Structure formats: C-alpha cells, structure tokens
C-alpha cells in the first residue's frame, strides 16, 4: 500500500430516513403520474440518501404546459426588473440560510467533500445576487442616427420557456449558473437534475416558492435522461435548452432540438492543459496542478487533467507533484479536512481505472496511485490520487475526459510545440500557463483555443466573468452579462416619424 493521506471516518450522523424528492409542477409538489420512484445511494456511505419521484413523459408534459401557460400569461415575463431582482436577492438569502442542509445532502449524494460543498453553495448564492443586478440593468439599444424621420429600437425580450438539464458533479452550482439568469430575463423554466443528485435542486425549488416566485415559473421534473431529458428537448412548447454534461449527450440534444429549431446552449467537457515554463513560480504551479486535478476528485469539466511541462523541469515537477499528491487528504467526505471524496458510481470508477491501465499498456509510467482504494469504515468507492508520466498526445488519457483524480503529464521544448499540444484537442474549455514572463503569458493567452485562459492561476471563477467553451466544449456562455444574453431574444422596432416616405406606388398613376 502506498503512503497516502487517508482521512478517518467522521462522527457525523447519517439520517435514518432518505430525503423525499418530488416534482415541482405549477407550484405544487407532485408524485409521478405513474407513482414510480428511484433511489440514490451515497457513493461514499452506501446508504439511501434520496428517494425521488421518477418522471415520465406525462410529468414533463404537465411541467412544460405550466411553464408555457405562465410565460404566455405575461405577468412574470413582463414584470419589472426591480421585482424580479428582489425575488432573486431573497432566494440568495434563503440559500445562505439553508447552506448546511444543502451542502450535507450534496455531499452525501455526490461524494464530494463537505468543505467544497459549502463553498459551492456560497458561490451559488453569490451568483443569484449577481443575476439580481443584471435583472435591473439589462436594456436594449436605440438608434437615433438613421435619418431625421427614423428611430430604431432594439428590444431585449425573454426567450420564453427554458429547459435546464444539469449533471451530477456540481448540481447546485450549475443550476445556479442557469436558473437565476433565466429568471432575471423573465423566462420560465423546467429543470431536470441528474438522477444521481436530485435533492439539492428540489431544495432550491422549495426556496424559490418560499421567496415568492409565482407558480409555474420554476418547474422541476426528476428522473432520467430518457424519457425526461428527451421530452424536455423535443417539446415544441420549449424555446431553449441549456445543458451541462457530456459532449456525447450535448450532441444528442442538438439533434433532438433541431426538430423544432430551438436554441441550444451547451457546457460540455474539457481536457484542460496547464503549461509550465522553466521560469514559472514552481511552488504555486505545483500547488495549482494538485488542486486542478484532485478538486472534486477530478470530476470536473475544468479539471486540469493535462500537464504540459518543459522538458528541462519535467522530472523536478513530477517528483514534487507526486510528493504533494501524497499529502492530499482524501477519504470520508463528511470530514471537514477531506479534500478528495468518493467517485460518483462504481461504473465510473471502473472507467477511470481503464484509462490508467490503457495508458500504462501503451507505454506511459504510473508514478503514483493507479488503483482503487477502500477507505477503512466506508462502503463507497475511492480512487487513489494518480500521476501518469510519459504520456503522448495520441493516448486517450491525453485526449479524453477521464473525470477522475488522474493527472496526465506530457512534455515540450518550445512555446510553439506547447501551443500545438494545447490546441491538438477536440475540447477547448480552459487552459493555463505558468511563467514569470508576461510576454509568454500573453502570447499563450492569445493563441490557446479555449473559452477561458488562466495565467499563473487555475480555476478561479467569478459571477462577473463569462464561462464556456469552444470546439466540442460547448456553445454559448454562462455568467456575466453574457450569461443573461443567452436567455434574451432581440427584437428590432423601426419607427418612422411623420409621413415622410415617398410612396412605393404612385396612387395618381394611370
Ligand atoms: P450526461 O451528459 O450523461 O448527463 C447530464 C444530464 O443530461 C443528466 O441530467 C442526464 O440525465 C441528462 N441526459 C442524459 N441523456 C439525455 C438525453 N438524451 N437528452 C436529454 N438529457 C439527457 O453526463 P453524466 O452525468 O452521465 O456524466 C457522464 C460524463 O459526462 C462524465 O464522465 C463526464 O465525462 C461528462 N460530464 C461533464 C460535465 C461538465 O460539466 N462538462 C459534467 C458532468 C459530466 P441522467 O439523470 O439520466 O444522467
């Protein structure tokens, strides 16, 4: 057994009864129309955390009908930005009030460390507050220079009914990157959380109702991609789908939505490189490498899972990364000192392991980890912090999302070579550069094909800054003013002032 920093089992009491999650349709909590349910077993503790109604096509139909009716009625979609902002701020305060309850359930459902779940909920509340600010400040344009007899107005209008489909890795944060902006714009929504993490979205629904969001504005249908997600992406009454998850499902959604030509916004995967130049501050860079790959057990679209390090410092960086990786506290997610928790499902754990085995078989070197691990006293699945060296650009571990605590290390000699490796990817979510030379950083930032570039830092996010990917990492942006724009339609109003237009047909002609 390798030496690792395994955290012992915490004393926190696990509830005897599961959280009961129902659909929220038109302001009412409802069981499924056929009465079926499904259960989520904690990936760390092995107990049933949540018993949820299992939605079907009829439930989606009812939720979409409510969202459509509410939007078309107009009370919500034409309410003032001030009124909508007041509600969003109230929800933010309620999220703060319920932080512990939300974080606890999120930890049990996802296996992530409680400290990270708490930070996620705090970050989500901050996004709701930011969305309140854009609800009040959004506006269109006016064109007063079209000629003395013309005035042009560009109105921003809510796009309509929005389907929101979210994954399991940051369930509360990701719904909070979408819903408050949709509400700020004046849209109504139908939300489907991942079947693995339904509880915290249901709590968010409770808080929306408590804050005073009118019935039918926020609807939630629990269940599986098929049939719930499919129905939400094909229904003619839905105007837009916003999705976060895998690139494969993202492509399926684009095809499904094409039938009714609805707008689709996608936040998909990434194979995000951090490039380390010889003049980098290595203390900071190595800490960021370890944070980047083990945060959320690597189950993170922004995972810094690909390190591209200059050959001259490769051995030093590898040795120090391995040494620091051994110190990362992992184990019981309910212990506040834990930094790496459990893997979401046994199937996903097996997928992670296959990437590592295949890389080793193809000539890569496992410098640390590369094995599953049972944590004493815990029944869930864990994977060792893993560092894989001598990876080449053609290996699946260098090109595909492993979505686990697994670092793939490649090397380069010149900046051009590093940029080629960065851009030789189907994904383009984020990229990072470590150098004390501002010219190196700026050239990298300009040439890297990614939605976000970090220089001498990793994975900082702000409600003010847009987030999203290029290439197969997605389309559209979340957060910032761009996050609001996604949910707005543009309408042009062209107005003639006075009767100045020469007739197209002369009425006096023969
Ligand atoms: P998926 O893309 O499979 O699922 C994300 C959401 O989409 C879930 O709510 C899922 O429902 C739903 N869904 C599944 N199929 C459809 C469909 N045909 N139409 C509409 N909705 C659908 O991601 P997973 O959560 O299963 O994770 C699998 C992989 O996705 C990971 O290993 C990782 O590579 C990647 N991923 C990327 C994320 C990112 O942020 N970039 C986040 C999470 C995952 P259901 O409840 O049935 O799963």
Coordinates of C-alpha atoms in Angstrom, one line a residue, residues 25-26 30 56-69 190 219 221 235 237:
X25 CA -45.2 21.4 -11.3
X26 CA -47.2 24.6 -11.4
X30 CA -46.3 16.0 -7.0
X56 CA -42.1 10.2 -17.3
X57 CA -43.4 11.9 -20.4
X58 CA -46.7 12.9 -18.8
X59 CA -44.9 14.7 -16.0
X60 CA -42.8 16.6 -18.5
X61 CA -45.9 17.4 -20.4
X62 CA -47.5 18.9 -17.3
X63 CA -44.4 20.9 -16.3
X64 CA -43.9 22.3 -19.8
X65 CA -47.6 23.2 -20.1
X66 CA -47.3 25.1 -16.8
X67 CA -44.2 26.9 -17.8
X68 CA -45.7 27.8 -21.2
X69 CA -49.0 29.0 -19.7
X190 CA -38.4 23.3 -16.4
X219 CA -40.8 23.6 -12.5
X221 CA -39.1 17.1 -13.2
X235 CA -41.3 19.6 -26.9
X237 CA -43.5 24.5 -26.4

